[in-house]
């Protein structure tokens, strides 16, 4: 199972490094000093910032604060084996924020083996919530959630001296995303990931602001769900206008003869973590795309006053993958006003293309972010879709 962890980290490394760069571009979009589409030379003097480290680092997620500062989370390894949690903050001009942690960086070792942050979000008071995996001596992985103060120091009022470690199952559990949810006027921390028992399942869990599992949520704070396949992998979650939690990912099915098929998978939970039966009757939707398909991101799009669920990823068309989107109505049916019967595919080249992140512009247009790969060249790829 630990091999799965390494594989997932490898996939997310390139994605999140790109998303960190994208966040910087968005934060500086109002700067008219550079030609549109060119590197903004006012950002760290060159438009980029690569921070030198002793050993290796990998960025897994990033977020922009309201003041324009950029927080990047991931892991660092001095010896090339064990990884520690790393959080860095950059000023809006691209320089490391010397007032954060130790000259711009906070690094923590939570145990003798590895821990890497996969996701970050902000509380309304500016405190920084980081989620990732914690490797146990058995090589199983558990969830960790760490909260930092706005200056990058660990918030010892949260969990056990700033850290909460918990296991939704008795084997390996990998958190991949974290968001804030407000319930009854009180913020809660929702963590999404996938967990292993006999198979791999979607998992959502919720903590209160003290770092304790919220026992009113799901089944004593955690809800694990088999979507339908032999292997179900959650990749992203979003909160809709009714405070429900929408999880997106993929389900793998046995196609016989030693082969398999991956489909888009979505689950909607009520605000308190139960399956929402108003969504497709059982809270679950599996969508067959053009071929093998995996969803990587989900956003909630408001169209004409109604929530639409947009899921993005990739699907096999011919011999390679293309960008793939599906849009659903609130009841879980495909929105046939979108694309061709609720689905749309985008081919950049004759090579590999994958969406790994979805963004919504202020005008509600959808932006798919990922890569295109032809031969030995892998390039950033961005596509925008109408409402």
CSV table of C-alpha atoms in Angstrom, one decimal:
chain,number,residue,atom,x,y,z
A,1,UNK,CA,0.0,0.0,0.0
A,2,UNK,CA,2.9,2.4,0.7
A,3,UNK,CA,3.8,2.1,-3.0
A,4,UNK,CA,0.4,3.6,-3.7
A,5,UNK,CA,1.3,6.6,-1.5
A,6,UNK,CA,4.5,7.2,-3.5
A,7,UNK,CA,2.6,6.9,-6.8
A,8,UNK,CA,0.0,9.4,-5.7
A,9,UNK,CA,2.7,11.8,-4.5
A,10,UNK,CA,4.4,11.5,-7.9
A,11,UNK,CA,1.2,12.4,-9.7
A,12,UNK,CA,0.3,15.2,-7.5
A,13,UNK,CA,3.8,16.7,-7.5
A,14,UNK,CA,3.6,18.0,-11.0
A,15,UNK,CA,0.0,19.1,-10.6
A,16,UNK,CA,0.5,21.1,-7.5
A,17,UNK,CA,3.7,22.7,-8.6
A,18,UNK,CA,1.7,24.0,-11.5
A,19,UNK,CA,-1.2,25.1,-9.4
A,20,UNK,CA,1.1,27.0,-7.1
A,21,UNK,CA,2.4,28.8,-10.2
A,22,UNK,CA,-1.1,29.4,-11.4
A,23,UNK,CA,-2.1,30.9,-8.0
A,24,UNK,CA,0.8,33.3,-8.3
A,25,UNK,CA,-0.3,34.4,-11.8
A,26,UNK,CA,-3.9,34.9,-10.6
A,27,UNK,CA,-2.8,36.9,-7.6
A,28,UNK,CA,-0.9,39.3,-9.8
A,29,UNK,CA,-3.4,39.5,-12.6
A,30,UNK,CA,-4.0,43.1,-12.1
A,31,UNK,CA,-0.4,44.2,-12.7
A,32,UNK,CA,-0.4,46.0,-16.0
A,33,UNK,CA,3.4,46.5,-16.1
A,34,UNK,CA,3.9,43.3,-18.1
A,35,UNK,CA,2.5,42.3,-21.5
A,36,UNK,CA,-0.5,40.0,-21.1
A,37,UNK,CA,0.6,36.4,-20.9
A,38,UNK,CA,4.2,37.1,-20.3
A,39,UNK,CA,6.1,36.4,-17.0
A,40,UNK,CA,5.5,39.3,-14.5
A,41,UNK,CA,9.1,40.5,-13.9
A,42,UNK,CA,7.9,42.4,-10.8
A,43,UNK,CA,7.4,38.9,-9.2
A,44,UNK,CA,10.8,38.1,-7.6
A,45,UNK,CA,12.6,40.0,-10.3
A,46,UNK,CA,12.1,37.3,-12.9
A,47,UNK,CA,8.5,36.1,-12.7
A,48,UNK,CA,9.4,32.9,-10.9
A,49,UNK,CA,10.8,31.7,-7.6
A,50,UNK,CA,12.6,28.4,-7.1
A,51,UNK,CA,13.7,28.1,-3.4
A,52,UNK,CA,17.0,26.4,-2.9
A,53,UNK,CA,16.9,23.7,-0.2
A,54,UNK,CA,19.1,21.1,1.4
A,55,UNK,CA,17.8,17.9,-0.1
A,56,UNK,CA,14.5,17.6,-2.0
A,57,UNK,CA,11.2,19.3,-1.7
A,58,UNK,CA,7.8,18.7,-3.4
A,59,UNK,CA,4.9,21.1,-3.4
A,60,UNK,CA,1.5,19.5,-3.3
A,61,UNK,CA,-1.0,22.4,-2.9
A,62,UNK,CA,-1.2,26.1,-2.7
A,63,UNK,CA,-3.6,28.8,-1.7
A,64,UNK,CA,-3.6,32.6,-1.9
A,65,UNK,CA,-4.4,34.6,1.2
A,66,UNK,CA,-6.8,37.6,1.0
A,67,UNK,CA,-3.7,39.9,1.3
A,68,UNK,CA,-2.1,38.3,-1.8
A,69,UNK,CA,0.4,36.2,0.1
A,70,UNK,CA,0.8,32.7,-1.2
A,71,UNK,CA,1.0,29.6,1.0
A,72,UNK,CA,2.5,26.4,-0.5
A,73,UNK,CA,2.5,23.0,1.3
A,74,UNK,CA,4.2,19.7,0.7
A,75,UNK,CA,7.1,17.8,2.0
A,76,UNK,CA,10.9,18.0,2.3
A,77,UNK,CA,13.6,15.3,2.6
A,78,UNK,CA,17.2,15.9,3.5
A,79,UNK,CA,18.2,12.2,3.3
A,80,UNK,CA,16.1,11.3,0.3
A,81,UNK,CA,14.1,8.8,2.2
A,82,UNK,CA,11.9,10.2,5.0
A,83,UNK,CA,9.8,13.3,4.3
A,84,UNK,CA,8.8,16.0,6.7
A,85,UNK,CA,5.9,18.4,6.5
A,86,UNK,CA,6.9,21.8,4.9
A,87,UNK,CA,4.8,25.0,4.7
A,88,UNK,CA,6.2,28.1,2.9
A,89,UNK,CA,4.8,31.5,2.4
A,90,UNK,CA,5.6,34.0,-0.3
A,91,UNK,CA,4.9,37.7,-0.4
A,92,UNK,CA,2.8,38.9,-3.3
A,93,UNK,CA,6.0,40.1,-5.0
A,94,UNK,CA,7.4,36.5,-5.0
A,95,UNK,CA,9.9,36.8,-2.2
A,96,UNK,CA,9.8,34.5,0.8
A,97,UNK,CA,7.9,36.1,3.7
A,98,UNK,CA,10.6,36.4,6.4
A,99,UNK,CA,7.9,37.0,9.0
A,100,UNK,CA,6.5,33.5,8.5
A,101,UNK,CA,8.0,30.5,10.3
A,102,UNK,CA,11.8,30.5,10.0
A,103,UNK,CA,12.5,33.1,7.3
A,104,UNK,CA,9.5,32.0,5.2
A,105,UNK,CA,9.4,28.3,5.9
A,106,UNK,CA,7.9,26.1,8.6
A,107,UNK,CA,9.1,22.5,8.7
A,108,UNK,CA,7.8,19.8,11.1
A,109,UNK,CA,8.6,16.2,11.8
A,110,UNK,CA,5.6,14.5,13.2
A,111,UNK,CA,7.2,11.1,13.6
A,112,UNK,CA,10.2,8.9,12.8
A,113,UNK,CA,9.1,8.1,9.2
A,114,UNK,CA,7.4,10.3,6.6
A,115,UNK,CA,4.6,12.9,6.5
A,116,UNK,CA,3.7,15.0,3.6
A,117,UNK,CA,1.0,17.7,3.3
A,118,UNK,CA,-1.4,17.1,0.4
A,119,UNK,CA,-3.9,20.0,1.0
A,120,UNK,CA,-4.3,23.4,2.6
A,121,UNK,CA,-7.1,25.8,3.4
A,122,UNK,CA,-7.7,28.9,5.5
A,123,UNK,CA,-10.0,29.5,8.4
A,124,UNK,CA,-12.0,32.8,8.4
A,125,UNK,CA,-9.6,34.1,11.1
A,126,UNK,CA,-6.6,33.5,8.8
A,127,UNK,CA,-5.3,30.4,10.6
A,128,UNK,CA,-3.8,27.8,8.2
A,129,UNK,CA,-5.2,24.2,8.1
A,130,UNK,CA,-3.0,21.6,6.5
A,131,UNK,CA,-3.9,18.0,5.8
A,132,UNK,CA,-1.8,15.1,4.7
A,133,UNK,CA,-0.6,11.6,5.4
A,134,UNK,CA,1.4,10.3,8.4
A,135,UNK,CA,3.4,7.0,7.9
A,136,UNK,CA,3.1,4.6,10.8
A,137,UNK,CA,5.9,2.1,11.7
A,138,UNK,CA,3.7,-0.6,10.1
A,139,UNK,CA,4.0,1.4,6.8
A,140,UNK,CA,0.2,2.0,6.9
A,141,UNK,CA,-0.7,5.7,6.5
A,142,UNK,CA,-3.0,7.7,8.7
A,143,UNK,CA,-4.5,11.2,8.3
A,144,UNK,CA,-2.9,14.2,9.9
A,145,UNK,CA,-4.3,17.7,10.3
A,146,UNK,CA,-2.1,20.5,11.5
A,147,UNK,CA,-3.1,24.1,12.2
A,148,UNK,CA,-0.7,27.0,12.0
A,149,UNK,CA,-1.0,30.5,13.3
A,150,UNK,CA,-0.8,33.3,10.8
A,151,UNK,CA,2.9,33.7,11.5
A,152,UNK,CA,3.7,30.1,10.6
A,153,UNK,CA,4.1,28.8,14.2
A,154,UNK,CA,2.2,25.7,15.1
A,155,UNK,CA,-1.1,26.4,17.0
A,156,UNK,CA,-0.8,24.4,20.2
A,157,UNK,CA,-4.5,25.0,21.0
A,158,UNK,CA,-5.4,22.6,18.2
A,159,UNK,CA,-5.6,18.9,18.7
A,160,UNK,CA,-2.5,17.5,20.5
A,161,UNK,CA,-0.1,20.4,20.6
A,162,UNK,CA,-1.2,21.5,17.1
A,163,UNK,CA,-1.6,18.1,15.5
A,164,UNK,CA,-4.5,15.7,15.1
A,165,UNK,CA,-3.7,12.2,13.7
A,166,UNK,CA,-6.5,9.7,13.1
A,167,UNK,CA,-7.3,6.7,11.0
A,168,UNK,CA,-10.6,6.2,9.2
A,169,UNK,CA,-9.7,2.5,8.8
A,170,UNK,CA,-7.2,0.1,10.2
A,171,UNK,CA,-5.1,0.1,7.0
A,172,UNK,CA,-3.8,2.9,4.8
A,173,UNK,CA,-5.7,6.1,4.5
A,174,UNK,CA,-4.7,9.0,2.2
A,175,UNK,CA,-6.2,12.5,2.6
A,176,UNK,CA,-6.1,14.5,-0.6
A,177,UNK,CA,-8.2,17.6,0.0
A,178,UNK,CA,-9.4,19.9,2.9
A,179,UNK,CA,-12.1,22.6,2.9
A,180,UNK,CA,-13.9,24.7,5.5
A,181,UNK,CA,-17.7,24.2,6.1
A,182,UNK,CA,-19.9,26.5,8.2
A,183,UNK,CA,-22.6,24.6,10.1
A,184,UNK,CA,-25.0,26.6,12.3
A,185,UNK,CA,-22.7,29.6,12.1
A,186,UNK,CA,-19.7,27.6,13.3
A,187,UNK,CA,-16.7,26.6,11.1
A,188,UNK,CA,-15.8,23.0,10.7
A,189,UNK,CA,-12.9,21.3,8.9
A,190,UNK,CA,-13.8,18.7,6.2
A,191,UNK,CA,-11.2,16.3,5.0
A,192,UNK,CA,-11.6,14.2,1.9
A,193,UNK,CA,-9.6,11.2,0.8
A,194,UNK,CA,-9.6,7.5,0.1
A,195,UNK,CA,-9.2,4.6,2.5
A,196,UNK,CA,-8.5,0.9,2.3
A,197,UNK,CA,-10.2,-2.1,3.8
A,198,UNK,CA,-11.1,-5.0,1.5
A,199,UNK,CA,-11.2,-2.4,-1.3
A,200,UNK,CA,-10.6,1.3,-1.6
A,201,UNK,CA,-13.4,3.6,-0.6
A,202,UNK,CA,-14.3,7.3,-0.7
A,203,UNK,CA,-13.9,8.9,2.8
A,204,UNK,CA,-15.0,12.2,4.2
A,205,UNK,CA,-14.4,13.3,7.8
A,206,UNK,CA,-15.0,16.4,9.9
A,207,UNK,CA,-13.1,18.1,12.7
A,208,UNK,CA,-14.2,20.9,15.0
A,209,UNK,CA,-11.9,23.9,15.5
A,210,UNK,CA,-10.4,22.3,18.5
A,211,UNK,CA,-9.0,19.5,16.3
A,212,UNK,CA,-11.4,16.9,17.6
A,213,UNK,CA,-13.4,14.6,15.3
A,214,UNK,CA,-17.0,16.0,15.1
A,215,UNK,CA,-19.0,13.0,16.4
A,216,UNK,CA,-22.2,14.5,14.9
A,217,UNK,CA,-20.8,13.9,11.4
A,218,UNK,CA,-21.2,10.6,9.5
A,219,UNK,CA,-20.4,7.7,11.7
A,220,UNK,CA,-18.7,9.2,14.7
A,221,UNK,CA,-16.9,11.8,12.7
A,222,UNK,CA,-16.0,9.7,9.6
A,223,UNK,CA,-18.1,8.5,6.6
A,224,UNK,CA,-16.5,5.8,4.4
A,225,UNK,CA,-18.5,4.9,1.2
A,226,UNK,CA,-18.1,2.2,-1.5
A,227,UNK,CA,-19.3,3.9,-4.7
A,228,UNK,CA,-19.6,0.8,-6.7
A,229,UNK,CA,-16.3,-0.4,-8.1
A,230,UNK,CA,-13.6,-2.7,-6.8
A,231,UNK,CA,-11.6,0.4,-6.2
A,232,UNK,CA,-13.0,3.9,-5.5
A,233,UNK,CA,-10.6,6.8,-5.4
A,234,UNK,CA,-11.8,10.2,-4.1
A,235,UNK,CA,-9.8,13.1,-5.6
A,236,UNK,CA,-11.7,16.3,-4.7
A,237,UNK,CA,-14.6,17.7,-2.7
A,238,UNK,CA,-16.7,20.9,-2.9
A,239,UNK,CA,-19.4,22.4,-0.7
A,240,UNK,CA,-22.7,23.4,-2.5
A,241,UNK,CA,-25.1,26.2,-1.6
A,242,UNK,CA,-27.0,24.0,0.8
A,243,UNK,CA,-23.9,23.0,2.7
A,244,UNK,CA,-23.8,19.5,1.2
A,245,UNK,CA,-20.5,17.9,0.4
A,246,UNK,CA,-19.9,16.7,-3.1
A,247,UNK,CA,-17.0,14.2,-3.6
A,248,UNK,CA,-15.6,13.3,-7.0
A,249,UNK,CA,-13.2,10.7,-8.2
A,250,UNK,CA,-13.2,7.4,-10.0
A,251,UNK,CA,-14.5,3.8,-9.7
A,252,UNK,CA,-12.8,0.9,-11.2
A,253,UNK,CA,-14.7,-2.1,-12.5
A,254,UNK,CA,-13.6,-5.6,-13.5
A,255,UNK,CA,-14.2,-5.8,-17.3
A,256,UNK,CA,-13.2,-9.5,-17.5
A,257,UNK,CA,-10.2,-11.2,-19.0
A,258,UNK,CA,-7.9,-9.4,-16.6
A,259,UNK,CA,-8.9,-6.0,-17.8
A,260,UNK,CA,-10.7,-3.2,-16.0
A,261,UNK,CA,-12.7,0.0,-16.7
A,262,UNK,CA,-12.5,3.3,-14.8
A,263,UNK,CA,-15.5,5.6,-14.7
A,264,UNK,CA,-16.3,9.1,-13.2
A,265,UNK,CA,-17.7,8.7,-9.7
A,266,UNK,CA,-19.5,11.2,-7.6
A,267,UNK,CA,-21.1,11.0,-4.1
A,268,UNK,CA,-23.1,13.7,-2.3
A,269,UNK,CA,-23.3,13.8,1.5
A,270,UNK,CA,-25.7,15.8,3.6
A,271,UNK,CA,-24.3,18.7,5.7
A,272,UNK,CA,-23.8,16.2,8.5
A,273,UNK,CA,-22.1,13.5,6.5
A,274,UNK,CA,-24.8,11.0,5.6
A,275,UNK,CA,-25.5,9.8,2.0
A,276,UNK,CA,-27.9,12.3,0.4
A,277,UNK,CA,-30.6,10.2,-1.2
A,278,UNK,CA,-32.0,13.2,-3.1
A,279,UNK,CA,-28.9,12.7,-5.3
A,280,UNK,CA,-29.6,9.9,-7.7
A,281,UNK,CA,-31.7,8.0,-5.1
A,282,UNK,CA,-28.8,6.7,-3.1
A,283,UNK,CA,-26.3,9.6,-3.0
A,284,UNK,CA,-24.0,8.0,-5.7
A,285,UNK,CA,-23.5,8.5,-9.4
A,286,UNK,CA,-21.2,6.6,-11.7
A,287,UNK,CA,-20.8,8.0,-15.3
A,288,UNK,CA,-19.4,6.1,-18.2
A,289,UNK,CA,-17.4,8.4,-20.3
A,290,UNK,CA,-15.8,7.9,-23.8
A,291,UNK,CA,-13.5,5.2,-22.4
A,292,UNK,CA,-11.4,4.6,-19.3
A,293,UNK,CA,-12.0,7.8,-17.3
A,294,UNK,CA,-10.8,9.3,-14.0
A,295,UNK,CA,-12.1,12.5,-12.4
A,296,UNK,CA,-9.7,14.8,-10.7
A,297,UNK,CA,-11.7,17.9,-9.7
A,298,UNK,CA,-15.1,19.2,-8.8
A,299,UNK,CA,-16.7,22.7,-8.6
A,300,UNK,CA,-20.2,23.9,-7.9
A,301,UNK,CA,-21.4,26.3,-10.6
A,302,UNK,CA,-24.5,28.4,-10.2
A,303,UNK,CA,-26.5,28.6,-13.4
A,304,UNK,CA,-29.8,30.5,-13.3
A,305,UNK,CA,-30.0,30.3,-9.6
A,306,UNK,CA,-29.5,26.5,-9.5
A,307,UNK,CA,-26.4,24.5,-8.4
A,308,UNK,CA,-24.7,22.5,-11.2
A,309,UNK,CA,-22.0,20.0,-10.3
A,310,UNK,CA,-19.1,20.1,-12.8
A,311,UNK,CA,-16.5,17.3,-12.6
A,312,UNK,CA,-13.3,17.3,-14.6
A,313,UNK,CA,-10.6,14.8,-15.4
A,314,UNK,CA,-9.7,12.7,-18.4
A,315,UNK,CA,-11.0,9.9,-20.6
A,316,UNK,CA,-9.6,7.6,-23.2
A,317,UNK,CA,-10.5,8.6,-26.7
A,318,UNK,CA,-8.8,6.3,-29.2
A,319,UNK,CA,-5.4,5.4,-27.9
A,320,UNK,CA,-4.8,8.4,-25.6
A,321,UNK,CA,-6.6,10.5,-23.0
A,322,UNK,CA,-8.4,13.9,-23.6
A,323,UNK,CA,-9.7,16.5,-21.2
A,324,UNK,CA,-13.1,15.4,-20.0
A,325,UNK,CA,-15.9,17.3,-18.3
A,326,UNK,CA,-19.4,16.2,-17.1
A,327,UNK,CA,-22.1,18.5,-15.6
A,328,UNK,CA,-24.9,17.3,-13.4
A,329,UNK,CA,-28.1,18.7,-12.1
A,330,UNK,CA,-28.7,18.9,-8.4
A,331,UNK,CA,-30.6,15.5,-8.5
A,332,UNK,CA,-27.6,13.8,-10.0
A,333,UNK,CA,-28.8,13.5,-13.6
A,334,UNK,CA,-26.5,14.7,-16.4
A,335,UNK,CA,-27.3,18.2,-17.5
A,336,UNK,CA,-28.1,17.7,-21.2
A,337,UNK,CA,-27.8,21.5,-21.9
A,338,UNK,CA,-24.0,21.1,-21.3
A,339,UNK,CA,-21.8,19.8,-24.1
A,340,UNK,CA,-23.2,16.7,-25.8
A,341,UNK,CA,-25.7,15.2,-23.4
A,342,UNK,CA,-23.9,16.5,-20.3
A,343,UNK,CA,-20.3,15.6,-21.4
A,344,UNK,CA,-17.6,17.4,-23.3
A,345,UNK,CA,-14.1,16.3,-24.4
A,346,UNK,CA,-11.2,18.4,-25.5
A,347,UNK,CA,-8.3,17.2,-27.6
A,348,UNK,CA,-5.2,19.4,-27.9
A,349,UNK,CA,-2.8,17.0,-29.7
A,350,UNK,CA,-2.6,13.4,-30.6
A,351,UNK,CA,-1.0,12.7,-27.2
A,352,UNK,CA,-2.1,12.6,-23.6
A,353,UNK,CA,-4.2,15.3,-22.0
A,354,UNK,CA,-5.5,15.4,-18.5
A,355,UNK,CA,-7.4,17.9,-16.3
A,356,UNK,CA,-6.2,18.0,-12.7
A,357,UNK,CA,-7.9,21.2,-11.5
A,358,UNK,CA,-11.1,23.1,-12.2
A,359,UNK,CA,-11.6,26.8,-11.5
A,360,UNK,CA,-14.6,29.1,-11.9
A,361,UNK,CA,-14.2,32.6,-13.2
A,362,UNK,CA,-16.4,35.5,-11.8
A,363,UNK,CA,-18.5,35.2,-15.0
A,364,UNK,CA,-19.0,31.5,-14.1
A,365,UNK,CA,-17.0,30.2,-17.1
A,366,UNK,CA,-15.2,27.0,-16.3
A,367,UNK,CA,-11.4,26.7,-16.6
A,368,UNK,CA,-9.8,23.3,-16.8
A,369,UNK,CA,-6.1,23.1,-15.9
A,370,UNK,CA,-3.7,20.2,-16.5
A,371,UNK,CA,-1.2,19.1,-19.0
A,372,UNK,CA,-0.8,17.9,-22.6
A,373,UNK,CA,1.9,15.3,-23.4
A,374,UNK,CA,3.2,14.5,-26.9
A,375,UNK,CA,6.3,12.4,-27.5
A,376,UNK,CA,8.9,13.5,-24.8
A,377,UNK,CA,7.3,16.9,-24.2
A,378,UNK,CA,4.8,17.7,-21.4
A,379,UNK,CA,3.3,21.1,-21.4
A,380,UNK,CA,0.8,23.1,-19.3
A,381,UNK,CA,-2.7,23.0,-20.8
A,382,UNK,CA,-5.6,25.3,-20.0
A,383,UNK,CA,-9.0,25.2,-21.6
A,384,UNK,CA,-12.0,27.5,-20.9
A,385,UNK,CA,-15.7,26.5,-21.3
A,386,UNK,CA,-18.8,28.6,-21.6
A,387,UNK,CA,-21.6,28.5,-19.0
